PDB file of C-alpha atoms in Angstrom:
ATOM      1  CA  MET A   1      -0.022   0.015   0.077  1.00 93.00           C
ATOM      2  CA  LEU A   2       1.120   3.557  -0.553  1.00 96.00           C
ATOM      3  CA  LEU A   3       0.845   6.265   1.888  1.00 97.00           C
ATOM      4  CA  ALA A   4       0.324   9.685   0.368  1.00 97.00           C
ATOM      5  CA  ILE A   5       1.226  12.642   2.572  1.00 97.00           C
ATOM      6  CA  ASP A   6       0.502  16.249   1.724  1.00 95.00           C
ATOM      7  CA  CYS A   7       1.843  18.883   4.244  1.00 95.00           C
ATOM      8  CA  GLY A   8       0.490  22.285   3.787  1.00 89.00           C
ATOM      9  CA  ASN A   9       0.999  25.509   5.972  1.00 87.00           C
ATOM     10  CA  THR A  10      -2.088  24.722   7.963  1.00 86.00           C
ATOM     11  CA  ASN A  11      -2.876  21.022   7.862  1.00 90.00           C
ATOM     12  CA  THR A  12      -1.018  17.719   7.063  1.00 95.00           C
ATOM     13  CA  VAL A  13      -3.112  14.991   5.373  1.00 95.00           C
ATOM     14  CA  PHE A  14      -2.289  11.343   5.380  1.00 97.00           C
ATOM     15  CA  SER A  15      -4.066   8.917   2.830  1.00 96.00           C
ATOM     16  CA  ILE A  16      -3.563   5.396   2.414  1.00 95.00           C
ATOM     17  CA  TRP A  17      -3.988   4.193  -1.279  1.00 95.00           C
ATOM     18  CA  ASP A  18      -4.479   0.485  -1.960  1.00 92.00           C
ATOM     19  CA  GLY A  19      -3.874   0.843  -5.851  1.00 91.00           C
ATOM     20  CA  THR A  20      -7.609   1.251  -6.388  1.00 92.00           C
ATOM     21  CA  GLU A  21      -9.104   3.613  -3.982  1.00 93.00           C
ATOM     22  CA  PHE A  22      -8.177   5.507  -0.732  1.00 93.00           C
ATOM     23  CA  LEU A  23      -8.749   3.337   2.262  1.00 93.00           C
ATOM     24  CA  CYS A  24      -8.799   6.445   4.680  1.00 92.00           C
ATOM     25  CA  THR A  25      -7.847  10.196   4.952  1.00 93.00           C
ATOM     26  CA  LEU A  26      -6.641  11.567   8.201  1.00 95.00           C
ATOM     27  CA  ARG A  27      -5.682  15.161   8.983  1.00 94.00           C
ATOM     28  CA  THR A  28      -3.442  16.895  11.630  1.00 94.00           C
ATOM     29  CA  SER A  29      -2.387  20.335  12.165  1.00 93.00           C
ATOM     30  CA  THR A  30       1.166  21.093  10.565  1.00 92.00           C
ATOM     31  CA  HIS A  31       3.828  21.406  13.336  1.00 90.00           C
ATOM     32  CA  HIS A  32       7.670  21.410  12.296  1.00 87.00           C
ATOM     33  CA  ALA A  33       8.519  20.199  15.782  1.00 89.00           C
ATOM     34  CA  ARG A  34       6.379  16.975  15.575  1.00 93.00           C
ATOM     35  CA  THR A  35       8.807  14.010  15.659  1.00 95.00           C
ATOM     36  CA  ALA A  36       8.508  10.718  13.854  1.00 95.00           C
ATOM     37  CA  ASP A  37       7.235   9.001  17.005  1.00 96.00           C
ATOM     38  CA  ALA A  38       4.463  11.317  17.581  1.00 95.00           C
ATOM     39  CA  TYR A  39       3.595  11.050  13.696  1.00 95.00           C
ATOM     40  CA  PHE A  40       3.453   7.171  14.211  1.00 95.00           C
ATOM     41  CA  THR A  41       1.413   7.253  17.555  1.00 95.00           C
ATOM     42  CA  TRP A  42      -1.180   9.401  16.039  1.00 95.00           C
ATOM     43  CA  PHE A  43      -1.328   7.662  12.743  1.00 95.00           C
ATOM     44  CA  SER A  44      -1.364   4.107  14.154  1.00 94.00           C
ATOM     45  CA  THR A  45      -4.072   4.965  16.537  1.00 94.00           C
ATOM     46  CA  LEU A  46      -6.365   6.228  14.056  1.00 94.00           C
ATOM     47  CA  VAL A  47      -5.651   3.641  11.436  1.00 93.00           C
ATOM     48  CA  LYS A  48      -6.440   0.834  14.051  1.00 91.00           C
ATOM     49  CA  HIS A  49      -9.630   2.683  14.734  1.00 91.00           C
ATOM     50  CA  TYR A  50     -10.759   2.477  11.058  1.00 88.00           C
ATOM     51  CA  GLY A  51      -9.662  -1.370  11.199  1.00 91.00           C
ATOM     52  CA  ILE A  52      -7.301  -1.020   8.337  1.00 89.00           C
ATOM     53  CA  GLU A  53      -4.318  -3.416   7.906  1.00 86.00           C
ATOM     54  CA  MET A  54      -1.195  -0.972   8.178  1.00 85.00           C
ATOM     55  CA  ASP A  55       0.775  -2.769   5.327  1.00 90.00           C
ATOM     56  CA  ILE A  56       2.547   0.196   4.002  1.00 94.00           C
ATOM     57  CA  THR A  57       5.294  -0.481   1.392  1.00 95.00           C
ATOM     58  CA  ASP A  58       5.701   3.041  -0.071  1.00 96.00           C
ATOM     59  CA  VAL A  59       5.703   6.690   0.930  1.00 97.00           C
ATOM     60  CA  ILE A  60       5.327   9.828  -1.123  1.00 98.00           C
ATOM     61  CA  ILE A  61       5.303  13.112   0.429  1.00 97.00           C
ATOM     62  CA  SER A  62       4.443  16.695  -0.860  1.00 96.00           C
ATOM     63  CA  SER A  63       5.400  19.634   1.559  1.00 95.00           C
ATOM     64  CA  THR A  64       5.237  23.431   1.420  1.00 90.00           C
ATOM     65  CA  VAL A  65       6.783  23.487   4.879  1.00 91.00           C
ATOM     66  CA  PRO A  66      10.370  22.241   4.302  1.00 90.00           C
ATOM     67  CA  ARG A  67      11.285  21.825   8.006  1.00 91.00           C
ATOM     68  CA  VAL A  68       8.673  19.160   8.377  1.00 94.00           C
ATOM     69  CA  VAL A  69      10.097  16.983   5.688  1.00 95.00           C
ATOM     70  CA  PHE A  70      13.054  15.685   7.696  1.00 95.00           C
ATOM     71  CA  ASN A  71      10.774  14.056  10.598  1.00 95.00           C
ATOM     72  CA  LEU A  72       8.420  12.756   7.757  1.00 96.00           C
ATOM     73  CA  ARG A  73      11.413  11.089   6.184  1.00 96.00           C
ATOM     74  CA  VAL A  74      12.390   9.539   9.440  1.00 96.00           C
ATOM     75  CA  PHE A  75       8.836   8.419  10.035  1.00 96.00           C
ATOM     76  CA  ALA A  76       8.836   6.496   6.617  1.00 96.00           C
ATOM     77  CA  ASP A  77      12.142   4.965   7.134  1.00 96.00           C
ATOM     78  CA  ARG A  78      11.626   3.932  10.935  1.00 96.00           C
ATOM     79  CA  PHE A  79       8.194   2.493  10.768  1.00 96.00           C
ATOM     80  CA  PHE A  80       7.752   1.323   7.222  1.00 96.00           C
ATOM     81  CA  GLY A  81      11.240   0.694   6.235  1.00 94.00           C
ATOM     82  CA  CYS A  82      10.976   2.708   3.044  1.00 94.00           C
ATOM     83  CA  ARG A  83      12.855   5.787   1.492  1.00 94.00           C
ATOM     84  CA  PRO A  84      10.068   8.133   0.559  1.00 96.00           C
ATOM     85  CA  VAL A  85       9.732   9.962  -2.591  1.00 96.00           C
ATOM     86  CA  VAL A  86       9.596  13.573  -1.972  1.00 96.00           C
ATOM     87  CA  VAL A  87       8.072  15.898  -4.706  1.00 97.00           C
ATOM     88  CA  GLY A  88      10.427  18.476  -5.819  1.00 92.00           C
ATOM     89  CA  LYS A  89      13.567  16.803  -4.939  1.00 92.00           C
ATOM     90  CA  PRO A  90      15.833  15.974  -7.915  1.00 91.00           C
ATOM     91  CA  ASP A  91      15.278  12.175  -7.565  1.00 92.00           C
ATOM     92  CA  CYS A  92      11.666  12.800  -7.858  1.00 95.00           C
ATOM     93  CA  ALA A  93      10.688  12.434 -11.591  1.00 95.00           C
ATOM     94  CA  LEU A  94       7.598  14.337 -12.961  1.00 96.00           C
ATOM     95  CA  PRO A  95       5.298  13.120 -15.805  1.00 95.00           C
ATOM     96  CA  VAL A  96       6.002  16.672 -17.659  1.00 96.00           C
ATOM     97  CA  GLN A  97       8.625  19.004 -16.427  1.00 95.00           C
ATOM     98  CA  PRO A  98       7.272  22.547 -15.532  1.00 96.00           C
ATOM     99  CA  ARG A  99       8.037  25.574 -18.320  1.00 96.00           C
ATOM    100  CA  VAL A 100       8.641  28.424 -16.074  1.00 95.00           C
ATOM    101  CA  ASP A 101      11.339  31.201 -16.002  1.00 95.00           C
ATOM    102  CA  GLU A 102      14.951  29.583 -15.314  1.00 91.00           C
ATOM    103  CA  GLY A 103      15.885  29.209 -11.449  1.00 88.00           C
ATOM    104  CA  THR A 104      12.203  29.251 -10.479  1.00 91.00           C
ATOM    105  CA  GLN A 105      11.210  26.589  -7.935  1.00 91.00           C
ATOM    106  CA  VAL A 106       7.476  25.629  -8.348  1.00 93.00           C
ATOM    107  CA  GLY A 107       5.827  24.772  -5.119  1.00 93.00           C
ATOM    108  CA  PRO A 108       5.430  20.921  -4.737  1.00 95.00           C
ATOM    109  CA  ASP A 109       1.569  21.189  -4.128  1.00 94.00           C
ATOM    110  CA  ARG A 110       1.258  22.965  -7.508  1.00 95.00           C
ATOM    111  CA  LEU A 111       3.282  20.164  -9.184  1.00 97.00           C
ATOM    112  CA  VAL A 112       1.019  17.674  -7.497  1.00 97.00           C
ATOM    113  CA  ASN A 113      -2.302  19.433  -8.346  1.00 97.00           C
ATOM    114  CA  THR A 114      -1.041  19.589 -12.081  1.00 97.00           C
ATOM    115  CA  ALA A 115      -0.330  15.876 -12.335  1.00 97.00           C
ATOM    116  CA  GLY A 116      -3.521  15.125 -10.679  1.00 97.00           C
ATOM    117  CA  ALA A 117      -5.742  17.461 -12.709  1.00 98.00           C
ATOM    118  CA  TYR A 118      -4.066  16.360 -16.107  1.00 98.00           C
ATOM    119  CA  ASP A 119      -4.537  12.500 -15.359  1.00 97.00           C
ATOM    120  CA  ARG A 120      -8.346  13.261 -14.898  1.00 96.00           C
ATOM    121  CA  HIS A 121      -9.185  16.003 -17.407  1.00 97.00           C
ATOM    122  CA  GLY A 122      -6.504  16.334 -19.849  1.00 96.00           C
ATOM    123  CA  GLY A 123      -4.564  19.661 -20.749  1.00 95.00           C
ATOM    124  CA  ASP A 124      -5.453  23.199 -21.107  1.00 97.00           C
ATOM    125  CA  LEU A 125      -6.545  23.695 -17.295  1.00 98.00           C
ATOM    126  CA  ILE A 126      -6.833  26.215 -14.671  1.00 98.00           C
ATOM    127  CA  VAL A 127      -6.760  24.624 -11.209  1.00 97.00           C
ATOM    128  CA  VAL A 128      -7.969  26.820  -8.318  1.00 96.00           C
ATOM    129  CA  ASP A 129      -6.978  25.541  -5.087  1.00 94.00           C
ATOM    130  CA  PHE A 130      -8.447  27.115  -1.806  1.00 91.00           C
ATOM    131  CA  GLY A 131      -5.792  26.593   0.786  1.00 85.00           C
ATOM    132  CA  THR A 132      -3.805  28.919   2.955  1.00 84.00           C
ATOM    133  CA  ALA A 133      -3.343  30.689  -0.216  1.00 89.00           C
ATOM    134  CA  THR A 134      -5.572  30.777  -3.124  1.00 93.00           C
ATOM    135  CA  THR A 135      -3.639  29.500  -6.079  1.00 95.00           C
ATOM    136  CA  PHE A 136      -4.319  29.300  -9.604  1.00 97.00           C
ATOM    137  CA  ASP A 137      -2.199  26.821 -11.624  1.00 97.00           C
ATOM    138  CA  VAL A 138      -2.242  26.975 -15.562  1.00 98.00           C
ATOM    139  CA  VAL A 139      -1.672  23.446 -17.124  1.00 98.00           C
ATOM    140  CA  ALA A 140      -0.837  23.347 -20.680  1.00 97.00           C
ATOM    141  CA  HIS A 141      -2.189  20.875 -23.462  1.00 96.00           C
ATOM    142  CA  ASP A 142       0.697  18.340 -22.568  1.00 97.00           C
ATOM    143  CA  GLY A 143       0.228  18.516 -18.909  1.00 97.00           C
ATOM    144  CA  ALA A 144       3.126  20.927 -18.173  1.00 97.00           C
ATOM    145  CA  TYR A 145       2.762  23.380 -15.444  1.00 97.00           C
ATOM    146  CA  VAL A 146       3.312  26.770 -17.143  1.00 97.00           C
ATOM    147  CA  GLY A 147       2.631  29.275 -14.395  1.00 96.00           C
ATOM    148  CA  GLY A 148       0.029  30.796 -12.407  1.00 96.00           C
ATOM    149  CA  VAL A 149      -1.296  33.172  -9.800  1.00 96.00           C
ATOM    150  CA  ILE A 150      -1.035  33.376  -6.077  1.00 95.00           C
ATOM    151  CA  ALA A 151      -3.401  35.248  -3.831  1.00 93.00           C
ATOM    152  CA  PRO A 152      -4.160  35.540  -0.324  1.00 89.00           C
ATOM    153  CA  GLY A 153      -6.222  32.461   1.127  1.00 87.00           C
ATOM    154  CA  VAL A 154      -9.704  33.025   2.352  1.00 86.00           C
ATOM    155  CA  ASN A 155      -9.171  32.281   6.096  1.00 81.00           C
ATOM    156  CA  LEU A 156      -5.960  34.418   6.081  1.00 81.00           C
ATOM    157  CA  SER A 157      -7.906  37.320   4.621  1.00 80.00           C
ATOM    158  CA  LEU A 158     -10.380  36.874   7.362  1.00 79.00           C
ATOM    159  CA  GLU A 159      -7.535  36.730  10.038  1.00 79.00           C
ATOM    160  CA  ALA A 160      -5.835  39.839   8.702  1.00 81.00           C
ATOM    161  CA  LEU A 161      -9.283  41.680   8.743  1.00 77.00           C
ATOM    162  CA  HIS A 162      -9.634  40.736  12.286  1.00 70.00           C
ATOM    163  CA  ALA A 163      -6.363  41.566  13.484  1.00 74.00           C
ATOM    164  CA  ALA A 164      -6.131  45.143  11.790  1.00 75.00           C
ATOM    165  CA  ALA A 165      -9.666  46.072  12.949  1.00 75.00           C
ATOM    166  CA  ALA A 166     -10.170  45.172  16.561  1.00 66.00           C
ATOM    167  CA  ALA A 167     -13.936  45.851  16.534  1.00 68.00           C
ATOM    168  CA  LEU A 168     -14.568  43.149  13.653  1.00 74.00           C
ATOM    169  CA  PRO A 169     -15.181  39.762  15.059  1.00 74.00           C
ATOM    170  CA  HIS A 170     -14.281  36.245  13.860  1.00 76.00           C
ATOM    171  CA  VAL A 171     -16.823  34.922  11.268  1.00 78.00           C
ATOM    172  CA  ASP A 172     -17.452  31.699   9.682  1.00 79.00           C
ATOM    173  CA  VAL A 173     -16.859  31.515   5.930  1.00 82.00           C
ATOM    174  CA  THR A 174     -20.413  31.046   4.327  1.00 85.00           C
ATOM    175  CA  LYS A 175     -22.629  32.083   1.569  1.00 88.00           C
ATOM    176  CA  PRO A 176     -24.807  35.040   2.744  1.00 87.00           C
ATOM    177  CA  GLN A 177     -28.330  35.209   2.135  1.00 87.00           C
ATOM    178  CA  LYS A 178     -28.012  38.783   0.645  1.00 91.00           C
ATOM    179  CA  VAL A 179     -25.348  40.774  -0.770  1.00 93.00           C
ATOM    180  CA  ILE A 180     -26.142  43.834   1.315  1.00 95.00           C
ATOM    181  CA  GLY A 181     -25.520  42.879   5.106  1.00 90.00           C
ATOM    182  CA  THR A 182     -27.545  44.431   7.688  1.00 90.00           C
ATOM    183  CA  ASN A 183     -25.204  43.689  10.687  1.00 90.00           C
ATOM    184  CA  THR A 184     -21.388  43.413  11.109  1.00 87.00           C
ATOM    185  CA  VAL A 185     -21.095  39.689  10.779  1.00 86.00           C
ATOM    186  CA  ALA A 186     -23.315  39.627   7.487  1.00 89.00           C
ATOM    187  CA  CYS A 187     -21.416  42.471   5.882  1.00 89.00           C
ATOM    188  CA  MET A 188     -18.002  40.616   6.456  1.00 86.00           C
ATOM    189  CA  GLN A 189     -19.484  37.458   5.253  1.00 86.00           C
ATOM    190  CA  SER A 190     -20.538  39.030   2.033  1.00 90.00           C
ATOM    191  CA  GLY A 191     -17.586  40.807   1.509  1.00 90.00           C
ATOM    192  CA  VAL A 192     -15.511  37.786   1.815  1.00 87.00           C
ATOM    193  CA  PHE A 193     -17.810  35.286  -0.053  1.00 90.00           C
ATOM    194  CA  TRP A 194     -18.553  37.718  -3.030  1.00 92.00           C
ATOM    195  CA  GLY A 195     -15.138  39.171  -2.959  1.00 91.00           C
ATOM    196  CA  TYR A 196     -13.730  35.945  -3.511  1.00 90.00           C
ATOM    197  CA  VAL A 197     -16.256  34.972  -6.323  1.00 92.00           C
ATOM    198  CA  GLY A 198     -15.303  38.035  -8.035  1.00 92.00           C
ATOM    199  CA  LEU A 199     -11.530  37.366  -7.533  1.00 93.00           C
ATOM    200  CA  VAL A 200     -11.769  33.827  -9.003  1.00 93.00           C
ATOM    201  CA  ASN A 201     -13.927  34.872 -11.806  1.00 93.00           C
ATOM    202  CA  GLY A 202     -12.043  37.716 -12.565  1.00 95.00           C
ATOM    203  CA  ILE A 203      -8.466  35.839 -12.607  1.00 96.00           C
ATOM    204  CA  THR A 204      -9.682  32.989 -14.429  1.00 95.00           C
ATOM    205  CA  GLU A 205     -11.352  35.149 -17.323  1.00 94.00           C
ATOM    206  CA  ARG A 206      -8.079  36.977 -17.639  1.00 95.00           C
ATOM    207  CA  ILE A 207      -5.973  33.888 -17.828  1.00 96.00           C
ATOM    208  CA  ARG A 208      -8.097  32.602 -20.529  1.00 94.00           C
ATOM    209  CA  ALA A 209      -7.903  35.820 -22.477  1.00 94.00           C
ATOM    210  CA  GLU A 210      -4.012  35.475 -22.289  1.00 95.00           C
ATOM    211  CA  TYR A 211      -3.838  31.955 -22.921  1.00 92.00           C
ATOM    212  CA  GLU A 212      -5.958  32.224 -26.065  1.00 87.00           C
ATOM    213  CA  GLN A 213      -7.209  28.626 -25.769  1.00 88.00           C
ATOM    214  CA  PRO A 214     -10.438  27.105 -24.519  1.00 92.00           C
ATOM    215  CA  MET A 215      -9.559  25.991 -20.741  1.00 96.00           C
ATOM    216  CA  LYS A 216     -11.628  24.044 -18.193  1.00 96.00           C
ATOM    217  CA  VAL A 217     -11.530  25.448 -14.429  1.00 96.00           C
ATOM    218  CA  ILE A 218     -11.051  22.863 -11.771  1.00 96.00           C
ATOM    219  CA  GLY A 219     -11.798  23.636  -8.187  1.00 95.00           C
ATOM    220  CA  THR A 220     -10.101  22.077  -5.446  1.00 94.00           C
ATOM    221  CA  GLY A 221      -9.468  22.480  -1.520  1.00 88.00           C
ATOM    222  CA  GLY A 222     -11.917  22.611   1.332  1.00 82.00           C
ATOM    223  CA  LEU A 223     -13.773  25.795   0.339  1.00 85.00           C
ATOM    224  CA  ALA A 224     -14.107  24.946  -3.213  1.00 88.00           C
ATOM    225  CA  PRO A 225     -17.810  23.255  -3.019  1.00 87.00           C
ATOM    226  CA  LEU A 226     -18.652  26.378  -0.916  1.00 86.00           C
ATOM    227  CA  PHE A 227     -17.629  28.866  -3.385  1.00 86.00           C
ATOM    228  CA  ALA A 228     -18.970  26.591  -6.246  1.00 84.00           C
ATOM    229  CA  GLN A 229     -22.518  28.107  -5.072  1.00 81.00           C
ATOM    230  CA  GLY A 230     -21.510  31.726  -6.104  1.00 71.00           C
ATOM    231  CA  ASP A 231     -21.740  31.316  -9.899  1.00 75.00           C
ATOM    232  CA  LEU A 232     -18.151  30.443 -10.184  1.00 71.00           C
ATOM    233  CA  LEU A 233     -17.085  28.946 -13.370  1.00 75.00           C
ATOM    234  CA  PHE A 234     -15.775  25.583 -12.174  1.00 89.00           C
ATOM    235  CA  ASP A 235     -16.129  22.725 -14.670  1.00 92.00           C
ATOM    236  CA  HIS A 236     -15.482  20.262 -11.963  1.00 93.00           C
ATOM    237  CA  ILE A 237     -14.787  20.094  -8.160  1.00 93.00           C
ATOM    238  CA  GLU A 238     -12.195  17.707  -7.050  1.00 93.00           C
ATOM    239  CA  GLU A 239     -11.668  17.397  -3.389  1.00 88.00           C
ATOM    240  CA  ASP A 240      -9.013  14.641  -3.376  1.00 91.00           C
ATOM    241  CA  LEU A 241      -7.108  16.321  -6.449  1.00 95.00           C
ATOM    242  CA  THR A 242      -3.743  16.714  -4.541  1.00 95.00           C
ATOM    243  CA  MET A 243      -3.905  13.056  -2.976  1.00 96.00           C
ATOM    244  CA  HIS A 244      -4.703  11.744  -6.557  1.00 97.00           C
ATOM    245  CA  GLY A 245      -1.704  13.690  -7.867  1.00 97.00           C
ATOM    246  CA  LEU A 246       0.574  12.052  -5.407  1.00 97.00           C
ATOM    247  CA  THR A 247      -0.509   8.565  -6.520  1.00 97.00           C
ATOM    248  CA  VAL A 248       0.143   9.845 -10.280  1.00 97.00           C
ATOM    249  CA  ILE A 249       3.637  10.948  -9.493  1.00 97.00           C
ATOM    250  CA  HIS A 250       4.427   7.979  -7.301  1.00 97.00           C
ATOM    251  CA  ALA A 251       3.161   5.560 -10.055  1.00 96.00           C
ATOM    252  CA  HIS A 252       5.478   7.455 -12.663  1.00 96.00           C
ATOM    253  CA  ASN A 253       8.574   7.040 -10.427  1.00 95.00           C
ATOM    254  CA  VAL A 254       7.925   3.246 -10.028  1.00 90.00           C
ATOM    255  CA  LYS A 255       7.552   2.912 -13.712  1.00 82.00           C
ATOM    256  CA  GLY A 256      10.558   4.910 -14.483  1.00 62.00           C
TER     257      GLY A 256
END
């Protein structure tokens, strides 16, 4: 079995892939000081709860937090006896190399999303990922990552708004009943929700105009289904896109 690990700035996700389907997906907060032993204690306890045989033979890691990778490597080696594939490292082959400015290091999460989206939907795509940052990845006709856009994430924007304006409370991200709010919370929810609908629609339209080819828009990340309610131009929502991309890259390296 393959253990796919996606480490983001906020959460780290572990998924067990049996070659056909994901048997379970587990989440924990990202913390660079968490040791390999702590990972295993948490992971083995939850896997046992789901009644899954922990027959892990391979591990692949994507991490936007470099300081976490060392302990995840130790975790894979110590408890599963394998050397993990780490996306973005020289010994990890990609199905198609990115075409960006020389010397540019593309984030592993964006490479993984590109591989997963191309495998499911072909090329000429815009992948919108609602994570700590809201990212837009442009996938060429042959599956290459060719650039994109990075904007502040939804929750990050809310935290900044609360921090800069002490009188404004923390609010949940939800689709408001009306655009015009009649109280502080409703006003903030409307601003965040419709503001991001406008941001995503505006950026995807500009990418399409610059790309000069028909393009599909793929939404992913925890908030993608919520924002799909706001007349966004998503052709598909893929909640497990990153994990699927990890299995694609792992299979490419095994074949290679």
